[in-house]
Amino acid sequence: MKNSVTMRRLRPRSAAAILAAALPLLLALLTGCEQPSAQPAETASGPVEVARNVRVLEVGVSDLAESVEITGPVQPVRGADISAEEGGRLLEVVRDRGARVARGEALLRLDRRTLDAEIDAVRAELAAQDHNVDGVRELRAAGKVSEQALLEAEAMAARTRATLRSLEVRRERTAIPAPFDGLVTDRYVEPGELVAPGAVVARVLDPYTLKLEGAVTEQDVAWIREGAPARVTLDGHDAPVDGVVHWVGFEADPASGKFKVEIRLQNPDLALRSGVVGRARVQRRVLRDVVAIPRDAVLTTAEGAAVYTVSGDRAHLQHVQLGPDQGLMVAVEKGLAPGDLLVVRGHRDLVRNALVDVTERATRRDGGTDGDPAEVTEASAGREAGEEASR
């Protein structure tokens, strides 16, 4: 019995002892679980620099053809609103919108029945007068009438003959002709409508020869000559077309101070449309043995134009002085030398002294490679055209 009491007294003390012994072990386990997440912050030496992939172009010298760009709408050289010379009701549409016509070919025909009746009447009258003249001449030969009577008979017949010719011309004018070879682009009257003399009834233009009219500055006009070839790019057309400088203005426009220039384009298959905007490039001069780089490789900084070059495994920002440009290329007057490795792809993501990995080398002057997809080349050209338009 005494032993039983003793055991009951010992149990609370044993539980406390066990708890006291287990507590340090539990704390150690908890501390051990947290230790791995804290370890990297204590041992990390800083962020690891990642190399940027770039494409480089070895800078060289080449010829650069500098050109003048002339922008303006493309229009037909000849276009005319056709007016009716004779009045009457529109009887027939011979050549309608979209039809090709030759010079002198009838476009519209007016009702000429009234004129036909007048012509028949005058012809009958003229026949009678001619017969009368013959009789008066016989009488004059016989001395039975005076010379004055003969002259009056002849004059009356001549007036009637002139009236007949006038009516015949008016009848011809009821067929409204095309003034030159071309295309009917519009018609303003409907069959059955009464047309007044002088009313505009149709429009014809010559679509086979087009012109682009623009203007150039006084610095550029001295380089442009009549007969010089031009390369014309048109909105909505993939391929450029050839043109010729037809005319250069002698006098500057008082408002703009620029000189007008006209470029002629041949359009035998009617592939070109009037009204589209065209950009013609006329060669100004050829610069020999200059450092020329892709304009897309040039960055704009607060200090001016700059490019990235690669030396070793580092990219270096190099400020450059630019010269004339041509299309996708621009001349560099200062800041680059032949043999420098110019970054042409990936340069927009670089910073000074950035770590780079040269993964590609350009094989073309414009910074491209033979393996570039067409979409890349077109996008580069499109971006370049947009930059030119904004300047």
CSV table of N, CA and C in Angstrom, one decimal, residues 73-225:
chain,number,residue,atom,x,y,z
A,73,PRO,N,1.6,62.8,-105.1
A,73,PRO,CA,0.6,61.9,-105.7
A,73,PRO,C,0.9,61.6,-107.2
A,74,VAL,N,0.5,60.4,-107.6
A,74,VAL,CA,0.6,60.0,-109.0
A,74,VAL,C,-0.7,60.3,-109.7
A,75,GLN,N,-0.5,61.0,-110.8
A,75,GLN,CA,-1.7,61.4,-111.6
A,75,GLN,C,-1.5,61.2,-113.1
A,76,PRO,N,-2.5,61.1,-113.9
A,76,PRO,CA,-2.3,61.0,-115.3
A,76,PRO,C,-1.8,62.3,-115.9
A,77,VAL,N,-0.9,62.1,-116.9
A,77,VAL,CA,-0.4,63.3,-117.6
A,77,VAL,C,-1.5,64.1,-118.3
A,78,ARG,N,-2.4,63.3,-118.9
A,78,ARG,CA,-3.6,64.0,-119.6
A,78,ARG,C,-4.9,63.4,-119.0
A,79,GLY,N,-5.8,64.4,-118.7
A,79,GLY,CA,-7.1,64.0,-118.3
A,79,GLY,C,-8.0,65.1,-118.7
A,80,ALA,N,-9.2,64.8,-119.2
A,80,ALA,CA,-10.1,65.8,-119.7
A,80,ALA,C,-11.6,65.5,-119.4
A,81,ASP,N,-12.3,66.6,-119.0
A,81,ASP,CA,-13.8,66.5,-118.9
A,81,ASP,C,-14.3,66.8,-120.2
A,82,ILE,N,-15.1,65.9,-120.7
A,82,ILE,CA,-15.7,66.0,-122.1
A,82,ILE,C,-17.0,66.7,-122.1
A,83,SER,N,-17.1,67.8,-122.8
A,83,SER,CA,-18.3,68.6,-122.9
A,83,SER,C,-19.0,68.4,-124.3
A,84,ALA,N,-20.3,68.5,-124.2
A,84,ALA,CA,-21.1,68.4,-125.5
A,84,ALA,C,-21.1,69.7,-126.2
A,85,GLU,N,-20.7,69.6,-127.5
A,85,GLU,CA,-20.7,70.9,-128.3
A,85,GLU,C,-22.1,71.1,-128.9
A,86,GLU,N,-22.9,70.1,-129.0
A,86,GLU,CA,-24.2,70.2,-129.5
A,86,GLU,C,-25.2,69.8,-128.5
A,87,GLY,N,-26.4,70.4,-128.5
A,87,GLY,CA,-27.4,70.0,-127.5
A,87,GLY,C,-28.3,68.9,-128.1
A,88,GLY,N,-29.0,68.2,-127.2
A,88,GLY,CA,-29.9,67.2,-127.7
A,88,GLY,C,-30.1,66.1,-126.6
A,89,ARG,N,-31.0,65.2,-126.9
A,89,ARG,CA,-31.3,64.1,-126.0
A,89,ARG,C,-30.3,63.0,-126.1
A,90,LEU,N,-29.8,62.5,-125.0
A,90,LEU,CA,-28.8,61.4,-125.1
A,90,LEU,C,-29.5,60.1,-125.6
A,91,LEU,N,-29.0,59.6,-126.7
A,91,LEU,CA,-29.7,58.5,-127.3
A,91,LEU,C,-28.9,57.2,-127.0
A,92,GLU,N,-27.6,57.2,-127.0
A,92,GLU,CA,-26.8,56.0,-126.8
A,92,GLU,C,-25.5,56.2,-126.1
A,93,VAL,N,-25.2,55.3,-125.2
A,93,VAL,CA,-23.9,55.3,-124.5
A,93,VAL,C,-23.0,54.3,-125.3
A,94,VAL,N,-22.1,54.7,-126.0
A,94,VAL,CA,-21.3,53.9,-126.9
A,94,VAL,C,-20.1,53.2,-126.1
A,95,ARG,N,-19.4,54.0,-125.3
A,95,ARG,CA,-18.3,53.5,-124.5
A,95,ARG,C,-18.5,54.1,-123.1
A,96,ASP,N,-18.7,53.1,-122.1
A,96,ASP,CA,-19.1,53.5,-120.8
A,96,ASP,C,-17.8,53.5,-119.9
A,97,ARG,N,-18.1,53.7,-118.6
A,97,ARG,CA,-17.0,53.7,-117.6
A,97,ARG,C,-16.1,52.4,-117.7
A,98,GLY,N,-14.8,52.7,-117.6
A,98,GLY,CA,-13.8,51.5,-117.7
A,98,GLY,C,-13.4,51.1,-119.1
A,99,ALA,N,-14.1,51.6,-120.1
A,99,ALA,CA,-13.8,51.2,-121.5
A,99,ALA,C,-12.5,52.0,-122.0
A,100,ARG,N,-11.7,51.3,-122.7
A,100,ARG,CA,-10.6,51.9,-123.4
A,100,ARG,C,-11.1,52.5,-124.7
A,101,VAL,N,-10.6,53.7,-125.1
A,101,VAL,CA,-11.1,54.3,-126.3
A,101,VAL,C,-9.9,54.9,-127.0
A,102,ALA,N,-10.1,55.0,-128.4
A,102,ALA,CA,-9.1,55.6,-129.2
A,102,ALA,C,-9.5,57.0,-129.5
A,103,ARG,N,-8.5,57.8,-129.9
A,103,ARG,CA,-8.8,59.2,-130.3
A,103,ARG,C,-9.8,59.3,-131.4
A,104,GLY,N,-10.8,60.1,-131.2
A,104,GLY,CA,-11.9,60.2,-132.2
A,104,GLY,C,-13.0,59.3,-132.1
A,105,GLU,N,-12.9,58.2,-131.3
A,105,GLU,CA,-13.9,57.2,-131.1
A,105,GLU,C,-15.1,57.8,-130.3
A,106,ALA,N,-16.3,57.5,-130.8
A,106,ALA,CA,-17.5,58.1,-130.1
A,106,ALA,C,-17.7,57.5,-128.7
A,107,LEU,N,-18.0,58.4,-127.8
A,107,LEU,CA,-18.3,57.9,-126.4
A,107,LEU,C,-19.8,57.9,-126.2
A,108,LEU,N,-20.5,58.9,-126.7
A,108,LEU,CA,-22.0,59.1,-126.5
A,108,LEU,C,-22.6,59.6,-127.8
A,109,ARG,N,-23.8,59.2,-128.1
A,109,ARG,CA,-24.5,59.7,-129.3
A,109,ARG,C,-25.8,60.4,-128.8
A,110,LEU,N,-26.0,61.6,-129.4
A,110,LEU,CA,-27.2,62.4,-129.1
A,110,LEU,C,-28.2,62.1,-130.3
A,111,ASP,N,-29.5,62.4,-129.9
A,111,ASP,CA,-30.5,62.2,-131.0
A,111,ASP,C,-30.3,63.3,-132.0
A,112,ARG,N,-30.2,62.9,-133.3
A,112,ARG,CA,-29.9,63.8,-134.4
A,112,ARG,C,-31.1,63.9,-135.4
A,113,ARG,N,-32.2,63.4,-135.1
A,113,ARG,CA,-33.3,63.3,-136.1
A,113,ARG,C,-33.7,64.7,-136.5
A,114,THR,N,-33.8,65.6,-135.6
A,114,THR,CA,-34.1,67.0,-136.0
A,114,THR,C,-33.1,67.6,-137.0
A,115,LEU,N,-31.9,67.4,-136.7
A,115,LEU,CA,-30.8,67.9,-137.6
A,115,LEU,C,-30.9,67.2,-139.0
A,116,ASP,N,-31.2,65.9,-138.9
A,116,ASP,CA,-31.3,65.2,-140.2
A,116,ASP,C,-32.4,65.8,-141.1
A,117,ALA,N,-33.5,66.1,-140.4
A,117,ALA,CA,-34.7,66.7,-141.2
A,117,ALA,C,-34.3,68.1,-141.7
A,118,GLU,N,-33.6,68.9,-140.9
A,118,GLU,CA,-33.1,70.2,-141.4
A,118,GLU,C,-32.1,70.0,-142.6
A,119,ILE,N,-31.3,69.1,-142.5
A,119,ILE,CA,-30.3,68.9,-143.6
A,119,ILE,C,-31.0,68.5,-144.9
A,120,ASP,N,-32.0,67.6,-144.7
A,120,ASP,CA,-32.8,67.2,-145.9
A,120,ASP,C,-33.5,68.4,-146.6
A,121,ALA,N,-34.0,69.3,-145.7
A,121,ALA,CA,-34.7,70.4,-146.3
A,121,ALA,C,-33.7,71.4,-147.0
A,122,VAL,N,-32.6,71.6,-146.4
A,122,VAL,CA,-31.6,72.5,-146.9
A,122,VAL,C,-31.1,71.9,-148.2
A,123,ARG,N,-30.8,70.6,-148.3
A,123,ARG,CA,-30.3,70.0,-149.5
A,123,ARG,C,-31.3,70.2,-150.6
A,124,ALA,N,-32.6,70.0,-150.3
A,124,ALA,CA,-33.6,70.3,-151.4
A,124,ALA,C,-33.6,71.7,-151.8
A,125,GLU,N,-33.5,72.6,-150.9
A,125,GLU,CA,-33.5,74.0,-151.3
A,125,GLU,C,-32.2,74.3,-152.1
A,126,LEU,N,-31.1,73.7,-151.7
A,126,LEU,CA,-29.9,74.0,-152.5
A,126,LEU,C,-30.0,73.4,-153.9
A,127,ALA,N,-30.6,72.3,-154.0
A,127,ALA,CA,-30.7,71.7,-155.4
A,127,ALA,C,-31.6,72.7,-156.2
A,128,ALA,N,-32.6,73.3,-155.7
A,128,ALA,CA,-33.4,74.2,-156.5
A,128,ALA,C,-32.6,75.4,-156.8
A,129,GLN,N,-31.8,75.9,-155.9
A,129,GLN,CA,-31.1,77.1,-156.2
A,129,GLN,C,-30.0,76.9,-157.2
A,130,ASP,N,-29.3,75.7,-157.1
A,130,ASP,CA,-28.3,75.4,-158.1
A,130,ASP,C,-29.0,75.3,-159.5
A,131,HIS,N,-30.2,74.7,-159.6
A,131,HIS,CA,-30.9,74.7,-160.9
A,131,HIS,C,-31.2,76.1,-161.4
A,132,ASN,N,-31.5,77.0,-160.4
A,132,ASN,CA,-31.9,78.4,-160.8
A,132,ASN,C,-30.6,79.1,-161.3
A,133,VAL,N,-29.5,78.8,-160.6
A,133,VAL,CA,-28.2,79.5,-161.1
A,133,VAL,C,-27.9,79.1,-162.5
A,134,ASP,N,-28.1,77.8,-162.8
A,134,ASP,CA,-27.9,77.3,-164.2
A,134,ASP,C,-28.7,78.1,-165.2
A,135,GLY,N,-30.0,78.3,-164.8
A,135,GLY,CA,-30.9,79.0,-165.7
A,135,GLY,C,-30.5,80.4,-165.9
A,136,VAL,N,-30.1,81.1,-164.8
A,136,VAL,CA,-29.7,82.5,-164.9
A,136,VAL,C,-28.5,82.6,-165.8
A,137,ARG,N,-27.6,81.7,-165.7
A,137,ARG,CA,-26.4,81.7,-166.5
A,137,ARG,C,-26.7,81.6,-168.0
A,138,GLU,N,-27.7,80.8,-168.3
A,138,GLU,CA,-28.1,80.7,-169.7
A,138,GLU,C,-28.7,82.0,-170.2
A,139,LEU,N,-29.5,82.6,-169.4
A,139,LEU,CA,-30.1,83.9,-169.7
A,139,LEU,C,-29.1,85.0,-169.8
A,140,ARG,N,-28.1,84.9,-168.9
A,140,ARG,CA,-27.0,85.9,-169.0
A,140,ARG,C,-26.2,85.8,-170.3
A,141,ALA,N,-26.0,84.5,-170.6
A,141,ALA,CA,-25.3,84.3,-171.9
A,141,ALA,C,-26.0,84.8,-173.1
A,142,ALA,N,-27.4,84.7,-173.0
A,142,ALA,CA,-28.2,85.2,-174.1
A,142,ALA,C,-28.4,86.7,-174.0
A,143,GLY,N,-27.9,87.4,-172.9
A,143,GLY,CA,-28.1,88.8,-172.8
A,143,GLY,C,-29.4,89.2,-172.3
A,144,LYS,N,-30.2,88.3,-171.7
A,144,LYS,CA,-31.5,88.6,-171.3
A,144,LYS,C,-31.6,89.1,-169.8
A,145,VAL,N,-30.5,88.8,-169.0
A,145,VAL,CA,-30.5,89.3,-167.6
A,145,VAL,C,-29.2,90.0,-167.4
A,146,SER,N,-29.2,90.7,-166.3
A,146,SER,CA,-27.9,91.5,-166.0
A,146,SER,C,-27.0,90.6,-165.2
A,147,GLU,N,-25.7,91.1,-165.2
A,147,GLU,CA,-24.7,90.4,-164.4
A,147,GLU,C,-25.1,90.4,-162.9
A,148,GLN,N,-25.7,91.4,-162.5
A,148,GLN,CA,-26.1,91.5,-161.1
A,148,GLN,C,-27.1,90.4,-160.7
A,149,ALA,N,-28.0,90.0,-161.6
A,149,ALA,CA,-29.0,89.0,-161.3
A,149,ALA,C,-28.3,87.6,-161.2
A,150,LEU,N,-27.2,87.4,-162.0
A,150,LEU,CA,-26.5,86.2,-161.9
A,150,LEU,C,-25.7,86.1,-160.6
A,151,LEU,N,-25.1,87.2,-160.2
A,151,LEU,CA,-24.4,87.2,-158.9
A,151,LEU,C,-25.3,87.0,-157.7
A,152,GLU,N,-26.5,87.5,-157.8
A,152,GLU,CA,-27.4,87.3,-156.6
A,152,GLU,C,-27.8,85.8,-156.6
A,153,ALA,N,-28.1,85.2,-157.7
A,153,ALA,CA,-28.5,83.8,-157.7
A,153,ALA,C,-27.3,82.9,-157.2
A,154,GLU,N,-26.1,83.2,-157.6
A,154,GLU,CA,-25.0,82.4,-157.1
A,154,GLU,C,-24.7,82.7,-155.6
A,155,ALA,N,-24.9,83.9,-155.1
A,155,ALA,CA,-24.7,84.2,-153.7
A,155,ALA,C,-25.7,83.4,-152.8
A,156,MET,N,-27.0,83.4,-153.3
A,156,MET,CA,-28.0,82.7,-152.6
A,156,MET,C,-27.7,81.2,-152.5
A,157,ALA,N,-27.2,80.6,-153.5
A,157,ALA,CA,-26.8,79.2,-153.5
A,157,ALA,C,-25.6,79.0,-152.6
A,158,ALA,N,-24.7,79.9,-152.6
A,158,ALA,CA,-23.5,79.8,-151.7
A,158,ALA,C,-23.9,79.8,-150.2
A,159,ARG,N,-24.9,80.7,-149.9
A,159,ARG,CA,-25.3,80.8,-148.5
A,159,ARG,C,-26.0,79.5,-148.1
A,160,THR,N,-26.8,79.0,-149.0
A,160,THR,CA,-27.5,77.7,-148.6
A,160,THR,C,-26.5,76.6,-148.5
A,161,ARG,N,-25.5,76.6,-149.3
A,161,ARG,CA,-24.5,75.5,-149.2
A,161,ARG,C,-23.7,75.7,-147.9
A,162,ALA,N,-23.4,76.9,-147.4
A,162,ALA,CA,-22.8,77.1,-146.1
A,162,ALA,C,-23.7,76.6,-145.0
A,163,THR,N,-25.0,76.9,-145.1
A,163,THR,CA,-25.9,76.4,-144.1
A,163,THR,C,-25.9,74.9,-144.0
A,164,LEU,N,-25.8,74.3,-145.2
A,164,LEU,CA,-25.8,72.8,-145.2
A,164,LEU,C,-24.5,72.3,-144.5
A,165,ARG,N,-23.4,72.9,-144.8
A,165,ARG,CA,-22.1,72.4,-144.1
A,165,ARG,C,-22.2,72.6,-142.6
A,166,SER,N,-22.8,73.7,-142.2
A,166,SER,CA,-23.0,74.0,-140.7
A,166,SER,C,-23.8,72.9,-140.1
A,167,LEU,N,-24.9,72.6,-140.7
A,167,LEU,CA,-25.8,71.5,-140.2
A,167,LEU,C,-25.1,70.2,-140.1
A,168,GLU,N,-24.3,69.9,-141.2
A,168,GLU,CA,-23.6,68.6,-141.2
A,168,GLU,C,-22.6,68.5,-140.1
A,169,VAL,N,-21.9,69.6,-139.8
A,169,VAL,CA,-21.0,69.7,-138.7
A,169,VAL,C,-21.7,69.5,-137.4
A,170,ARG,N,-22.8,70.1,-137.2
A,170,ARG,CA,-23.6,69.9,-136.0
A,170,ARG,C,-24.1,68.5,-135.8
A,171,ARG,N,-24.4,67.9,-136.9
A,171,ARG,CA,-24.8,66.5,-136.9
A,171,ARG,C,-23.6,65.6,-136.4
A,172,GLU,N,-22.4,65.9,-136.9
A,172,GLU,CA,-21.2,65.1,-136.5
A,172,GLU,C,-21.0,65.2,-135.0
A,173,ARG,N,-21.3,66.4,-134.5
A,173,ARG,CA,-21.0,66.7,-133.1
A,173,ARG,C,-22.0,66.0,-132.2
A,174,THR,N,-23.1,65.4,-132.7
A,174,THR,CA,-24.0,64.6,-131.9
A,174,THR,C,-23.3,63.3,-131.4
A,175,ALA,N,-22.3,62.9,-132.1
A,175,ALA,CA,-21.4,61.8,-131.7
A,175,ALA,C,-20.2,62.4,-130.9
A,176,ILE,N,-20.2,62.3,-129.6
A,176,ILE,CA,-19.3,63.0,-128.7
A,176,ILE,C,-18.0,62.1,-128.7
A,177,PRO,N,-16.8,62.6,-129.2
A,177,PRO,CA,-15.7,61.7,-129.4
A,177,PRO,C,-14.7,61.9,-128.2
A,178,ALA,N,-13.8,60.9,-128.1
A,178,ALA,CA,-12.6,61.0,-127.2
A,178,ALA,C,-11.6,61.8,-127.8
A,179,PRO,N,-11.0,62.7,-127.0
A,179,PRO,CA,-10.0,63.7,-127.5
A,179,PRO,C,-8.6,63.0,-127.7
A,180,PHE,N,-8.4,61.9,-127.0
A,180,PHE,CA,-7.1,61.2,-127.2
A,180,PHE,C,-7.3,59.7,-126.7
A,181,ASP,N,-6.3,58.9,-127.0
A,181,ASP,CA,-6.4,57.5,-126.6
A,181,ASP,C,-6.4,57.5,-125.0
A,182,GLY,N,-7.3,56.7,-124.5
A,182,GLY,CA,-7.3,56.7,-123.0
A,182,GLY,C,-8.4,55.7,-122.5
A,183,LEU,N,-8.9,56.1,-121.3
A,183,LEU,CA,-9.8,55.3,-120.5
A,183,LEU,C,-11.0,56.2,-120.1
A,184,VAL,N,-12.2,55.7,-120.3
A,184,VAL,CA,-13.3,56.4,-119.7
A,184,VAL,C,-13.5,56.1,-118.2
A,185,THR,N,-13.3,57.2,-117.5
A,185,THR,CA,-13.4,57.0,-116.0
A,185,THR,C,-14.7,57.4,-115.4
A,186,ASP,N,-15.5,58.2,-116.1
A,186,ASP,CA,-16.8,58.6,-115.5
A,186,ASP,C,-17.8,59.0,-116.6
A,187,ARG,N,-19.0,59.0,-116.3
A,187,ARG,CA,-20.1,59.4,-117.2
A,187,ARG,C,-21.1,60.2,-116.3
A,188,TYR,N,-21.5,61.4,-116.8
A,188,TYR,CA,-22.4,62.2,-115.9
A,188,TYR,C,-23.8,62.4,-116.4
A,189,VAL,N,-24.2,61.8,-117.5
A,189,VAL,CA,-25.5,61.9,-118.0
A,189,VAL,C,-26.1,60.5,-118.3
A,190,GLU,N,-27.4,60.4,-118.3
A,190,GLU,CA,-28.1,59.1,-118.5
A,190,GLU,C,-28.8,59.1,-119.8
A,191,PRO,N,-29.0,57.9,-120.4
A,191,PRO,CA,-29.8,57.9,-121.7
A,191,PRO,C,-31.2,58.5,-121.5
A,192,GLY,N,-31.6,59.3,-122.4
A,192,GLY,CA,-32.9,59.9,-122.4
A,192,GLY,C,-32.8,61.3,-121.8
A,193,GLU,N,-31.7,61.7,-121.2
A,193,GLU,CA,-31.6,63.0,-120.5
A,193,GLU,C,-31.3,64.0,-121.6
A,194,LEU,N,-31.8,65.2,-121.4
A,194,LEU,CA,-31.6,66.3,-122.3
A,194,LEU,C,-30.3,67.0,-122.0
A,195,VAL,N,-29.4,67.0,-123.0
A,195,VAL,CA,-28.0,67.6,-122.8
A,195,VAL,C,-28.0,68.9,-123.4
A,196,ALA,N,-27.5,69.9,-122.6
A,196,ALA,CA,-27.4,71.3,-123.2
A,196,ALA,C,-26.0,71.5,-123.8
A,197,PRO,N,-25.8,72.3,-124.7
A,197,PRO,CA,-24.5,72.6,-125.3
A,197,PRO,C,-23.6,73.1,-124.2
A,198,GLY,N,-22.4,72.5,-124.1
A,198,GLY,CA,-21.4,72.9,-123.1
A,198,GLY,C,-21.4,72.1,-121.8
A,199,ALA,N,-22.4,71.3,-121.7
A,199,ALA,CA,-22.6,70.4,-120.5
A,199,ALA,C,-21.5,69.4,-120.5
A,200,VAL,N,-20.9,69.1,-119.3
A,200,VAL,CA,-19.9,68.1,-119.1
A,200,VAL,C,-20.6,66.7,-119.0
A,201,VAL,N,-20.2,65.8,-119.9
A,201,VAL,CA,-20.9,64.5,-120.0
A,201,VAL,C,-20.1,63.3,-119.6
A,202,ALA,N,-18.8,63.4,-119.7
A,202,ALA,CA,-17.9,62.3,-119.3
A,202,ALA,C,-16.5,62.8,-119.0
A,203,ARG,N,-15.7,61.8,-118.5
A,203,ARG,CA,-14.3,62.1,-118.3
A,203,ARG,C,-13.4,61.0,-118.9
A,204,VAL,N,-12.4,61.4,-119.5
A,204,VAL,CA,-11.4,60.5,-120.1
A,204,VAL,C,-10.0,60.9,-119.7
A,205,LEU,N,-9.2,59.9,-119.3
A,205,LEU,CA,-7.8,60.2,-119.0
A,205,LEU,C,-6.9,59.2,-119.7
A,206,ASP,N,-5.7,59.6,-119.8
A,206,ASP,CA,-4.6,58.8,-120.4
A,206,ASP,C,-3.9,58.0,-119.3
A,207,PRO,N,-4.2,56.7,-119.1
A,207,PRO,CA,-3.6,56.0,-118.0
A,207,PRO,C,-2.3,55.4,-118.3
A,208,TYR,N,-1.9,55.5,-119.6
A,208,TYR,CA,-0.6,54.9,-120.0
A,208,TYR,C,0.6,55.6,-119.6
A,209,THR,N,0.5,56.9,-119.4
A,209,THR,CA,1.6,57.7,-119.0
A,209,THR,C,1.2,58.5,-117.7
A,210,LEU,N,1.8,58.3,-116.6
A,210,LEU,CA,1.5,58.9,-115.4
A,210,LEU,C,2.6,59.8,-114.9
A,211,LYS,N,2.3,60.7,-114.0
A,211,LYS,CA,3.3,61.6,-113.5
A,211,LYS,C,3.3,61.7,-112.0
A,212,LEU,N,4.4,61.9,-111.4
A,212,LEU,CA,4.5,62.1,-109.9
A,212,LEU,C,5.1,63.5,-109.8
A,213,GLU,N,4.3,64.4,-109.1
A,213,GLU,CA,4.8,65.8,-108.9
A,213,GLU,C,5.1,66.0,-107.5
A,214,GLY,N,6.3,66.5,-107.2
A,214,GLY,CA,6.7,66.8,-105.9
A,214,GLY,C,7.6,68.0,-105.9
A,215,ALA,N,8.3,68.3,-104.8
A,215,ALA,CA,9.1,69.5,-104.7
A,215,ALA,C,10.4,69.1,-103.9
A,216,VAL,N,11.5,69.8,-104.2
A,216,VAL,CA,12.8,69.6,-103.6
A,216,VAL,C,13.3,71.0,-103.1
A,217,THR,N,14.3,70.9,-102.2
A,217,THR,CA,14.9,72.1,-101.7
A,217,THR,C,15.9,72.7,-102.6
A,218,GLU,N,16.3,73.9,-102.3
A,218,GLU,CA,17.3,74.6,-103.2
A,218,GLU,C,18.7,73.8,-103.1
A,219,GLN,N,18.9,73.1,-102.0
A,219,GLN,CA,20.2,72.3,-101.9
A,219,GLN,C,20.1,71.1,-102.9
A,220,ASP,N,18.9,70.5,-103.1
A,220,ASP,CA,18.8,69.3,-103.9
A,220,ASP,C,18.6,69.6,-105.3
A,221,VAL,N,17.9,70.7,-105.7
A,221,VAL,CA,17.5,70.9,-107.1
A,221,VAL,C,18.7,71.0,-108.0
A,222,ALA,N,19.9,71.4,-107.5
A,222,ALA,CA,21.1,71.5,-108.3
A,222,ALA,C,21.6,70.2,-108.8
A,223,TRP,N,21.2,69.1,-108.1
A,223,TRP,CA,21.7,67.8,-108.4
A,223,TRP,C,20.8,67.0,-109.4
A,224,ILE,N,19.6,67.6,-109.6
A,224,ILE,CA,18.6,66.9,-110.4
A,224,ILE,C,18.6,67.4,-111.9
A,225,ARG,N,18.6,66.5,-112.8
A,225,ARG,CA,18.6,66.8,-114.2
A,225,ARG,C,17.5,66.2,-115.0
